Coordinates of C-alpha atoms in Angstrom, one line a residue:
Chain D
M1 CA -65.4 77.7 7.1
E2 CA -67.4 74.7 8.8
S3 CA -69.6 73.3 6.2
T4 CA -73.3 72.6 6.8
N5 CA -76.3 70.7 5.5
Q6 CA -79.2 72.8 4.6
L7 CA -81.1 74.3 7.7
Q8 CA -83.8 72.9 9.2
K9 CA -87.1 74.6 10.2
D10 CA -87.8 72.5 13.3
A11 CA -84.0 72.1 14.1
P12 CA -83.8 73.6 17.4
I13 CA -81.5 76.5 18.4
G14 CA -78.0 76.0 19.9
V15 CA -77.7 79.2 23.5
F16 CA -74.4 78.6 25.7
D17 CA -73.0 80.2 28.2
S18 CA -70.5 80.2 31.0
G19 CA -72.9 78.2 34.0
V20 CA -76.2 79.3 34.1
G21 CA -76.6 82.9 33.9
G22 CA -77.6 82.4 29.4
L23 CA -81.0 81.0 31.4
T24 CA -82.3 84.7 31.3
V25 CA -81.9 84.1 27.8
F26 CA -83.5 81.5 27.2
R27 CA -86.4 81.7 29.5
E28 CA -87.0 85.3 26.9
I29 CA -86.7 82.4 23.8
M30 CA -89.0 80.3 25.5
Q31 CA -91.4 83.4 26.3
Q32 CA -90.9 85.1 22.7
I33 CA -91.2 82.2 20.8
P34 CA -92.9 79.2 22.7
N35 CA -92.2 76.7 18.9
E36 CA -89.1 76.4 18.8
K37 CA -86.8 73.5 20.4
M38 CA -84.0 74.7 21.9
I39 CA -80.0 73.3 23.7
Y40 CA -78.5 74.4 26.5
F41 CA -75.1 73.9 27.4
G42 CA -73.8 75.9 30.7
D43 CA -69.8 75.7 30.7
T44 CA -69.6 75.1 34.7
A45 CA -66.8 73.4 34.9
R46 CA -64.7 76.0 33.1
V47 CA -67.2 79.0 34.8
P48 CA -66.6 82.2 34.8
Y49 CA -65.2 83.9 32.1
G50 CA -65.5 87.2 33.2
S51 CA -62.3 87.4 33.8
K52 CA -60.2 85.2 31.1
S53 CA -58.4 86.6 28.3
K54 CA -60.2 86.8 24.7
E55 CA -58.1 84.0 23.6
T56 CA -59.5 81.4 26.8
I57 CA -62.8 82.4 25.9
T58 CA -62.5 82.3 22.3
R59 CA -60.9 78.7 22.8
F60 CA -63.9 77.3 24.8
S61 CA -67.0 78.8 22.5
R62 CA -65.2 77.7 19.8
Q63 CA -65.2 74.1 21.7
I64 CA -69.1 74.8 22.6
V65 CA -70.3 75.3 19.2
R66 CA -68.8 71.9 17.7
F67 CA -70.7 70.8 20.5
L68 CA -73.8 72.4 19.6
R69 CA -73.6 71.4 16.2
T70 CA -73.8 67.3 16.7
H71 CA -76.9 68.2 17.4
H72 CA -78.1 70.1 14.1
V73 CA -79.0 72.9 15.5
K74 CA -80.3 76.0 12.8
T75 CA -78.5 78.8 14.7
I76 CA -76.4 79.7 17.7
V77 CA -77.4 82.3 20.5
V78 CA -74.4 83.6 22.7
A79 CA -76.1 84.2 25.7
C80 CA -72.9 85.6 27.6
N81 CA -72.2 89.1 27.1
T82 CA -68.0 87.9 27.9
A83 CA -68.6 85.0 24.9
S84 CA -70.4 87.5 22.9
A85 CA -67.3 90.5 23.3
Y86 CA -65.3 88.3 23.3
A87 CA -65.3 85.2 20.6
L88 CA -68.5 86.2 18.3
E89 CA -66.7 87.7 15.8
A90 CA -64.1 84.6 15.4
L91 CA -66.7 82.2 15.6
Q92 CA -69.0 84.0 12.8
A93 CA -65.9 83.7 10.8
E94 CA -65.7 80.1 11.0
F95 CA -69.2 79.0 11.0
D96 CA -71.6 78.9 8.5
I97 CA -74.9 78.6 10.5
P98 CA -76.1 82.0 12.4
I99 CA -74.5 83.3 15.1
I100 CA -75.8 85.6 17.6
G101 CA -74.9 87.4 20.8
V102 CA -76.3 89.6 22.9
V103 CA -74.7 92.7 23.4
E104 CA -75.2 93.6 19.7
P105 CA -79.2 93.7 20.8
G106 CA -78.9 95.4 23.9
A107 CA -76.8 97.3 22.6
K108 CA -79.0 98.9 19.9
V109 CA -81.5 99.8 22.5
A110 CA -79.8 102.0 24.1
A111 CA -78.7 103.8 21.6
G112 CA -81.9 104.8 20.7
T113 CA -83.5 105.1 24.4
T114 CA -80.9 107.6 26.1
K115 CA -82.3 111.3 25.3
N116 CA -79.2 113.5 27.0
G117 CA -76.9 110.7 24.8
N118 CA -74.8 109.4 28.4
I119 CA -74.9 105.5 28.7
G120 CA -74.0 103.4 31.5
V121 CA -72.6 99.8 30.8
I122 CA -72.3 97.4 33.5
A123 CA -70.7 94.1 32.8
T124 CA -67.5 91.8 33.4
E125 CA -63.7 92.9 33.2
G126 CA -63.5 91.5 29.9
T127 CA -67.4 92.9 28.6
I128 CA -66.1 96.1 30.0
G129 CA -62.4 96.3 28.3
S130 CA -63.8 95.1 25.1
R131 CA -64.9 98.7 24.7
I132 CA -67.2 96.3 22.9
Y133 CA -70.4 98.2 23.8
N134 CA -69.0 101.5 22.8
T135 CA -68.4 100.4 19.5
Y136 CA -72.0 98.9 18.7
I137 CA -73.7 101.6 20.1
N138 CA -71.2 104.6 18.9
R139 CA -71.8 103.3 15.5
L140 CA -75.2 103.5 15.5
N141 CA -75.3 107.4 17.9
P142 CA -71.9 108.5 17.3
D143 CA -72.4 111.2 19.7
A144 CA -73.5 108.9 22.8
T145 CA -70.8 108.5 25.4
I146 CA -70.2 105.3 27.5
Y147 CA -69.4 105.2 30.4
G148 CA -68.3 101.8 31.7
K149 CA -67.8 100.0 35.4
A150 CA -66.7 96.0 35.9
C151 CA -68.6 94.7 38.9
P152 CA -67.2 91.5 40.2
L153 CA -69.3 91.2 43.2
F154 CA -72.6 91.2 41.5
V155 CA -72.3 87.4 40.1
P156 CA -71.4 85.8 43.6
L157 CA -74.0 87.5 45.0
V158 CA -76.7 86.8 42.8
E159 CA -75.5 83.4 43.3
E160 CA -74.8 83.3 47.3
G161 CA -78.5 84.7 46.9
W162 CA -78.2 88.3 48.3
L163 CA -80.7 89.9 46.0
N164 CA -82.5 92.3 47.7
D165 CA -79.7 92.6 50.5
S166 CA -77.9 95.3 52.4
V167 CA -74.7 94.1 51.0
T168 CA -75.1 94.0 47.4
H169 CA -76.7 97.9 48.0
E170 CA -73.8 98.9 49.6
V171 CA -71.9 97.0 46.5
A172 CA -74.2 98.4 43.8
S173 CA -73.8 102.3 45.7
R174 CA -70.5 101.9 45.7
Y175 CA -69.9 100.6 41.7
L176 CA -72.6 102.9 40.0
A177 CA -71.4 105.9 41.7
Q178 CA -69.2 106.4 39.6
L179 CA -71.8 106.3 36.6
T180 CA -74.5 107.8 38.3
D181 CA -71.5 110.7 38.9
K182 CA -72.0 111.2 35.0
D183 CA -75.8 112.1 34.7
I184 CA -76.2 108.8 32.9
D185 CA -79.9 108.3 31.7
T186 CA -79.8 104.7 30.2
L187 CA -77.9 101.6 31.7
I188 CA -77.0 98.5 30.2
L189 CA -77.3 95.6 32.5
G190 CA -74.3 93.7 30.4
C191 CA -74.6 90.4 32.0
T192 CA -76.4 87.8 32.0
H193 CA -76.4 87.4 36.2
Y194 CA -77.7 91.2 36.9
P195 CA -81.3 91.1 35.1
L196 CA -81.6 88.8 39.1
L197 CA -80.3 92.7 40.7
R198 CA -82.6 95.1 38.9
S199 CA -84.4 95.8 41.3
T200 CA -81.6 96.8 43.7
I201 CA -79.8 98.7 40.4
Q202 CA -82.8 101.0 39.8
K203 CA -83.0 101.5 43.7
V204 CA -79.5 102.7 44.0
V205 CA -79.8 104.3 40.2
G206 CA -83.0 106.0 40.7
G207 CA -86.3 106.2 38.5
R208 CA -85.5 108.4 36.2
V209 CA -82.5 105.8 34.8
T210 CA -84.0 103.4 32.4
L211 CA -82.4 100.2 32.9
V212 CA -81.5 97.6 29.2
N213 CA -82.2 94.0 29.9
P214 CA -79.9 92.5 26.5
A215 CA -81.8 88.8 27.4
Y216 CA -85.8 90.6 26.2
E217 CA -84.0 92.6 23.1
T218 CA -81.6 89.0 21.8
A219 CA -84.7 87.2 22.3
V220 CA -86.3 90.2 19.9
T221 CA -83.3 90.2 17.3
L222 CA -83.4 86.2 17.4
Q223 CA -87.1 86.4 15.9
H224 CA -86.2 88.9 13.5
L225 CA -83.9 86.4 11.8
L226 CA -85.0 83.3 12.2
S227 CA -88.0 84.6 10.6
D228 CA -86.0 86.8 7.5
M229 CA -85.0 83.2 7.2
D230 CA -87.9 81.2 7.0
L231 CA -86.4 79.6 9.4
L232 CA -89.6 79.8 12.1
N233 CA -90.7 76.8 13.4
P234 CA -94.2 77.1 12.2
K235 CA -95.6 74.2 15.0
A236 CA -94.7 73.8 18.3
P237 CA -93.3 70.2 19.6
S238 CA -95.7 66.9 19.4
P239 CA -96.8 66.3 23.2
G240 CA -93.9 64.0 24.0
E241 CA -91.0 65.2 21.9
Q242 CA -88.5 66.9 24.3
Q243 CA -88.5 70.4 23.4
Y244 CA -85.4 71.8 25.1
Q245 CA -82.5 69.7 26.2
F246 CA -79.9 70.7 28.8
F247 CA -75.8 70.4 29.3
V248 CA -73.7 71.1 31.0
S249 CA -69.6 70.6 31.5
D250 CA -70.0 69.9 35.4
K251 CA -72.2 67.6 37.5
A252 CA -75.8 68.9 37.0
E253 CA -77.2 69.3 40.5
R254 CA -75.6 72.1 40.6
F255 CA -76.9 73.9 37.5
L256 CA -80.5 72.2 38.1
E257 CA -81.0 74.3 41.5
F258 CA -79.9 77.7 40.2
A259 CA -82.1 76.6 36.9
N260 CA -85.3 75.6 38.8
S261 CA -85.2 79.4 40.4
I262 CA -85.1 81.1 37.1
I263 CA -86.9 78.4 34.6
E264 CA -91.1 78.5 35.2
H265 CA -91.9 75.0 35.5
G266 CA -88.8 73.6 35.8
I267 CA -85.9 71.9 34.2
P268 CA -86.1 68.0 35.2
T269 CA -82.5 66.8 33.5
A270 CA -79.2 68.0 32.6
Q271 CA -76.4 66.0 31.5
T272 CA -73.0 66.4 31.9
I273 CA -70.5 66.3 28.4
Q274 CA -66.8 65.9 28.2
I275 CA -66.1 69.8 26.9
E276 CA -62.9 69.5 26.2
E277 CA -63.2 66.4 23.5
Y278 CA -65.1 68.9 20.9
Chain K
M1 CA -48.7 53.5 39.0
E2 CA -47.2 56.2 36.6
S3 CA -43.1 55.1 37.3
T4 CA -40.5 57.5 37.5
N5 CA -36.9 57.6 38.0
Q6 CA -34.6 58.2 40.9
L7 CA -35.6 60.9 42.9
Q8 CA -33.6 63.3 43.0
K9 CA -32.9 66.6 45.3
D10 CA -31.5 68.9 43.3
A11 CA -34.7 68.5 41.8
P12 CA -37.7 71.0 42.1
I13 CA -41.0 71.2 44.1
G14 CA -44.1 71.0 42.2
V15 CA -46.7 73.0 43.6
F16 CA -50.1 73.7 42.3
D17 CA -53.4 75.9 42.7
S18 CA -56.9 76.6 41.2
G19 CA -55.2 80.4 40.6
V20 CA -53.6 82.7 42.4
G21 CA -54.5 81.6 45.7
G22 CA -51.5 78.4 46.1
L23 CA -48.9 81.4 46.2
T24 CA -50.2 81.8 50.3
V25 CA -48.0 78.3 50.3
F26 CA -45.1 78.9 47.9
R27 CA -44.4 81.8 50.3
E28 CA -44.0 79.8 52.8
I29 CA -42.4 77.5 51.0
M30 CA -39.8 80.1 49.9
Q31 CA -39.4 81.5 52.7
Q32 CA -39.2 78.1 55.2
I33 CA -36.4 76.0 52.8
P34 CA -35.0 78.2 50.5
N35 CA -32.4 76.4 48.5
E36 CA -35.8 74.7 46.4
K37 CA -36.3 75.6 43.4
M38 CA -40.4 75.5 42.9
I39 CA -42.0 74.9 39.9
Y40 CA -45.8 76.6 40.1
F41 CA -48.9 76.1 37.8
G42 CA -51.9 78.5 38.4
D43 CA -55.1 77.0 36.3
T44 CA -56.3 80.3 35.7
A45 CA -58.4 79.3 32.5
R46 CA -60.5 77.2 35.5
V47 CA -60.5 78.7 38.1
P48 CA -62.0 78.6 40.6
Y49 CA -62.3 74.8 41.6
G50 CA -65.2 75.7 45.2
S51 CA -67.8 75.5 43.8
K52 CA -67.1 73.1 41.6
S53 CA -67.8 68.9 41.7
K54 CA -65.2 65.9 43.2
E55 CA -65.0 64.4 39.7
T56 CA -64.2 67.8 37.8
I57 CA -61.1 69.0 40.0
T58 CA -59.8 65.6 40.5
R59 CA -59.7 65.4 36.7
F60 CA -57.9 68.5 36.4
S61 CA -55.9 67.9 39.0
R62 CA -54.1 64.4 37.3
Q63 CA -53.8 66.6 34.5
I64 CA -51.7 69.2 36.2
V65 CA -49.6 66.5 38.1
R66 CA -49.3 64.9 34.3
F67 CA -47.7 68.7 33.5
L68 CA -45.6 69.4 36.5
R69 CA -44.0 65.7 35.7
T70 CA -43.1 66.9 32.6
H71 CA -40.5 69.1 34.6
H72 CA -39.1 66.4 36.6
V73 CA -40.3 67.4 39.7
K74 CA -39.4 65.1 43.5
T75 CA -42.3 65.7 45.1
I76 CA -45.9 68.2 44.9
V77 CA -47.7 70.3 46.7
V78 CA -51.4 70.1 46.7
A79 CA -51.9 73.9 47.2
C80 CA -55.5 74.2 47.3
N81 CA -58.1 73.2 49.6
T82 CA -60.8 71.9 47.3
A83 CA -58.3 70.3 45.4
S84 CA -56.4 68.3 48.9
A85 CA -60.1 67.5 49.4
Y86 CA -61.3 65.9 46.4
A87 CA -58.3 64.6 44.5
L88 CA -55.6 64.0 47.3
E89 CA -56.4 60.3 47.5
A90 CA -57.1 60.0 44.2
L91 CA -53.4 61.5 43.3
Q92 CA -51.1 59.9 45.6
A93 CA -53.1 56.2 44.6
E94 CA -52.1 56.8 40.5
F95 CA -48.8 58.5 40.7
D96 CA -45.6 57.4 42.3
I97 CA -44.2 60.4 43.8
P98 CA -45.1 62.3 47.5
I99 CA -47.4 64.2 46.9
I100 CA -48.6 66.8 49.7
G101 CA -52.3 68.8 50.8
V102 CA -52.5 71.9 52.9
V103 CA -55.9 69.7 54.9
E104 CA -53.1 67.9 56.8
P105 CA -51.1 70.0 58.3
G106 CA -53.8 72.5 59.2
A107 CA -56.2 69.7 60.7
K108 CA -52.8 68.6 63.1
V109 CA -52.8 71.7 64.1
A110 CA -56.2 72.6 65.0
A111 CA -56.5 69.4 66.9
G112 CA -53.6 70.4 69.3
T113 CA -54.1 74.1 69.2
T114 CA -57.9 73.9 71.1
K115 CA -59.1 73.8 74.3
N116 CA -62.6 73.4 74.9
G117 CA -62.8 70.8 71.8
N118 CA -65.2 73.3 69.7
I119 CA -63.4 74.0 66.1
G120 CA -64.8 76.1 63.0
V121 CA -63.6 75.8 59.7
I122 CA -64.3 77.9 56.8
A123 CA -63.6 77.2 53.4
T124 CA -64.9 76.5 49.5
E125 CA -67.9 75.0 49.6
G126 CA -66.1 72.0 48.2
T127 CA -64.2 71.7 50.9
I128 CA -66.7 71.8 53.5
G129 CA -69.0 69.9 51.4
S130 CA -66.5 66.9 51.9
R131 CA -66.4 67.0 55.2
I132 CA -62.1 66.6 54.7
Y133 CA -61.0 68.5 57.9
N134 CA -64.0 66.8 60.4
T135 CA -62.1 63.6 59.4
Y136 CA -58.5 64.9 59.7
I137 CA -59.1 66.4 62.8
N138 CA -61.4 63.7 64.8
R139 CA -58.4 61.1 63.8
L140 CA -56.5 62.3 66.0
N141 CA -59.0 64.2 68.3
P142 CA -62.6 62.1 68.4
D143 CA -63.9 64.5 71.3
A144 CA -63.2 67.3 69.1
T145 CA -66.2 69.0 67.1
I146 CA -66.2 70.5 64.4
Y147 CA -68.0 73.0 62.5
G148 CA -67.8 73.9 59.4
K149 CA -69.0 77.3 57.0
A150 CA -69.3 78.0 53.2
C151 CA -67.9 80.8 52.6
P152 CA -67.7 82.1 48.8
L153 CA -68.0 85.7 48.9
F154 CA -64.6 85.5 50.8
V155 CA -62.7 85.3 47.2
P156 CA -64.4 87.7 45.0
L157 CA -63.4 90.0 48.3
V158 CA -60.2 89.3 48.1
E159 CA -59.3 89.5 44.8
E160 CA -61.0 93.0 44.4
G161 CA -58.4 94.2 47.1
W162 CA -61.5 95.2 49.9
L163 CA -59.6 93.6 51.9
N164 CA -60.0 95.2 55.1
D165 CA -62.8 97.2 54.2
S166 CA -66.6 98.5 56.1
V167 CA -68.6 95.4 53.0
T168 CA -66.2 92.6 53.8
H169 CA -66.2 93.2 57.6
E170 CA -70.0 93.0 57.2
V171 CA -70.1 89.8 55.3
A172 CA -67.5 87.5 57.7
S173 CA -70.1 88.8 60.6
R174 CA -72.6 87.0 58.8
Y175 CA -71.0 84.4 57.9
L176 CA -68.9 83.9 61.5
A177 CA -72.0 84.0 63.5
Q178 CA -73.3 80.6 62.9
L179 CA -69.2 79.6 64.6
T180 CA -69.0 81.9 67.1
D181 CA -72.7 81.3 68.9
K182 CA -70.5 77.6 69.0
D183 CA -68.1 78.7 71.1
I184 CA -64.9 77.9 68.7
D185 CA -61.8 78.3 70.0
T186 CA -59.8 77.1 66.6
L187 CA -60.8 78.6 63.5
I188 CA -58.8 77.5 60.4
L189 CA -58.6 79.2 57.5
G190 CA -59.4 76.4 55.1
C191 CA -59.2 78.2 51.4
T192 CA -55.9 79.9 50.6
H193 CA -57.1 83.2 49.9
Y194 CA -58.3 83.5 53.4
P195 CA -55.2 84.5 55.3
L196 CA -55.5 87.9 53.5
L197 CA -58.6 88.6 55.6
R198 CA -56.8 87.3 58.6
S199 CA -57.1 90.8 60.4
T200 CA -61.1 91.2 59.4
I201 CA -61.6 88.2 60.4
Q202 CA -60.1 87.9 63.9
K203 CA -62.0 91.4 64.6
V204 CA -65.0 89.3 63.6
V205 CA -64.6 86.0 66.2
G206 CA -62.8 88.3 68.6
G207 CA -59.1 87.6 70.3
R208 CA -60.1 85.0 71.9
V209 CA -59.9 82.5 68.9
T210 CA -56.6 81.4 67.3
L211 CA -56.7 81.5 63.9
V212 CA -54.6 78.7 61.9
N213 CA -52.9 79.4 58.7
P214 CA -52.7 75.8 56.8
A215 CA -50.1 76.9 54.4
Y216 CA -47.5 77.6 57.1
E217 CA -48.6 73.9 58.6
T218 CA -47.9 72.9 55.0
A219 CA -44.6 74.2 54.7
V220 CA -43.5 72.2 58.1
T221 CA -44.8 69.3 56.4
L222 CA -43.3 69.3 53.7
Q223 CA -40.0 70.1 55.4
H224 CA -40.2 67.0 57.2
L225 CA -40.9 64.8 54.3
L226 CA -38.4 65.9 52.4
S227 CA -35.5 65.5 55.2
D228 CA -37.5 61.8 56.0
M229 CA -36.6 61.5 52.3
D230 CA -33.3 62.4 51.9
L231 CA -34.6 64.6 49.7
L232 CA -34.0 68.1 50.8
N233 CA -31.7 70.0 48.6
P234 CA -28.3 70.7 50.6
K235 CA -27.3 73.7 49.2
A236 CA -29.1 77.3 47.1
P237 CA -29.2 77.4 43.3
S238 CA -25.9 79.3 42.0
P239 CA -26.4 82.8 40.7
G240 CA -28.1 82.5 37.4
E241 CA -29.2 79.8 37.6
Q242 CA -33.6 79.3 38.1
Q243 CA -34.8 78.5 41.5
Y244 CA -38.6 79.5 40.7
Q245 CA -40.8 78.6 37.0
F246 CA -44.0 80.2 36.6
F247 CA -47.3 78.1 35.2
V248 CA -50.7 79.6 34.3
S249 CA -53.9 77.9 32.0
D250 CA -55.3 81.5 31.0
K251 CA -52.5 84.6 29.6
A252 CA -50.2 85.8 32.4
E253 CA -50.6 89.7 33.3
R254 CA -53.3 89.5 35.4
F255 CA -52.0 86.3 37.6
L256 CA -49.0 88.8 37.7
E257 CA -50.5 91.4 38.8
F258 CA -51.8 89.6 42.3
A259 CA -48.7 87.6 42.0
N260 CA -46.5 90.7 42.5
S261 CA -48.1 91.1 45.6
I262 CA -48.1 88.2 47.7
I263 CA -44.3 87.5 46.7
E264 CA -41.5 89.2 47.8
H265 CA -39.1 90.3 45.3
G266 CA -41.5 90.1 42.4
I267 CA -42.2 87.3 39.9
P268 CA -40.7 88.9 37.0
T269 CA -42.6 86.0 34.2
A270 CA -45.0 83.0 33.8
Q271 CA -45.7 81.3 30.9
T272 CA -48.8 79.9 29.7
I273 CA -50.1 76.4 29.0
Q274 CA -52.8 74.2 27.4
I275 CA -53.1 72.6 30.6
E276 CA -56.2 70.2 28.8
E277 CA -54.0 68.5 26.8
Y278 CA -51.6 66.9 29.4

């Protein structure tokens, strides 16, 4: 394990994702624990992670954790389902600060929400292939049956901005038919981009199916974790103190454009770093 | 400039792309100059390139050229439109072996094909943003007007396998409406994946529009270049000699699956390398 100094209450939280999607998690944390400082990293030079291998995602994630630690973060949130599915266990074993992912919090809520025991999960190929949601849900609810479906066109459709659109509706209908056929009553939006398609997805699956957004549940879990460890920041940053910082591995312009559509009040700047040097 | 030994006729040709798309160029070279040995590299750990910056693409391409040179290639084909648009000039300045891209050959044919001077280009955001096709076409045909349109959903649709499909047809109709409105008579398929959508695209733009496939034109250009430099391999590899080798930066399975749908007789293996070490 890499050693660390004593963790400080006023240290920032590190949050990372393959690109912009993790900002939906960042936003939930901002809203739920507004005193906290945060450092966000988006791996925009190597995005997306969803179709890449466990070995590659773990290597990339390890570099990012090393980078975030140079900012003396007190905890890290892996705000990407694919990285949570593939790399979280290795990161937790290698580093000695608390690291949480987005999968377990979402799985926990889904396991408690379902009435008929039929849970759908939509996510990237990597997350579905890992069967990680199955593992976590069945630990809590061994009788639940989980139906996974990879939806590789959802991220590019979101990035094209076609959120409420006939093409997106048709694509969603095809992807989700295999799940609605199974009489699911709960559906996990298992990729950070998918909550942006929430209204189209809800129309396709019908009002009887409860959608679970792991971003929200992750912020709740983080707050409990920090509280249990007595690491919640007791006071808001002073005026003039920088509360949020953003870093990316490719140029910042495109990141900022999308980021500013997600984060209220906007993000003024993001700094580019060479992540493979960490 | 990095120095090199005298180039050998029986040395391999290096071909690279962000992923699998460049195999459409590889295939054309196989067919047009069947005596040549080739080394293919697909940057599957960092794919796609189309929405990333010039700086990042140039850095990635430089690493790949260094890797290909460890195989003593006699020439390199940048079989990716985005890398040709952004990085080719830097690579040509830094390395002392012949390096060609896919843009100039396609631009040349389009400039000679158009009758009414209205040429459409469809490609990634990077390639369209660079206006590289405009530059090359207007050098040869200053009166031509070029209409560019980025089509970011085409690559994921191809990778989903939805080649002849109502969703793909609808997406193509939206993207291409802006070009058909301009009375184009020639359309460049400016991304290596797009020839796989040729039949859908032709239906949408109508039979009056000539589609230009830069992959084909690049193989023609390469043959002329090697012939002019007296570097064509005069005889086919001996039985048992390995003619084609494939390398990738992520795991090989997924690459091989797609590769085997493109390359006749199939690709038996691909080797994973850590490209950022070059």
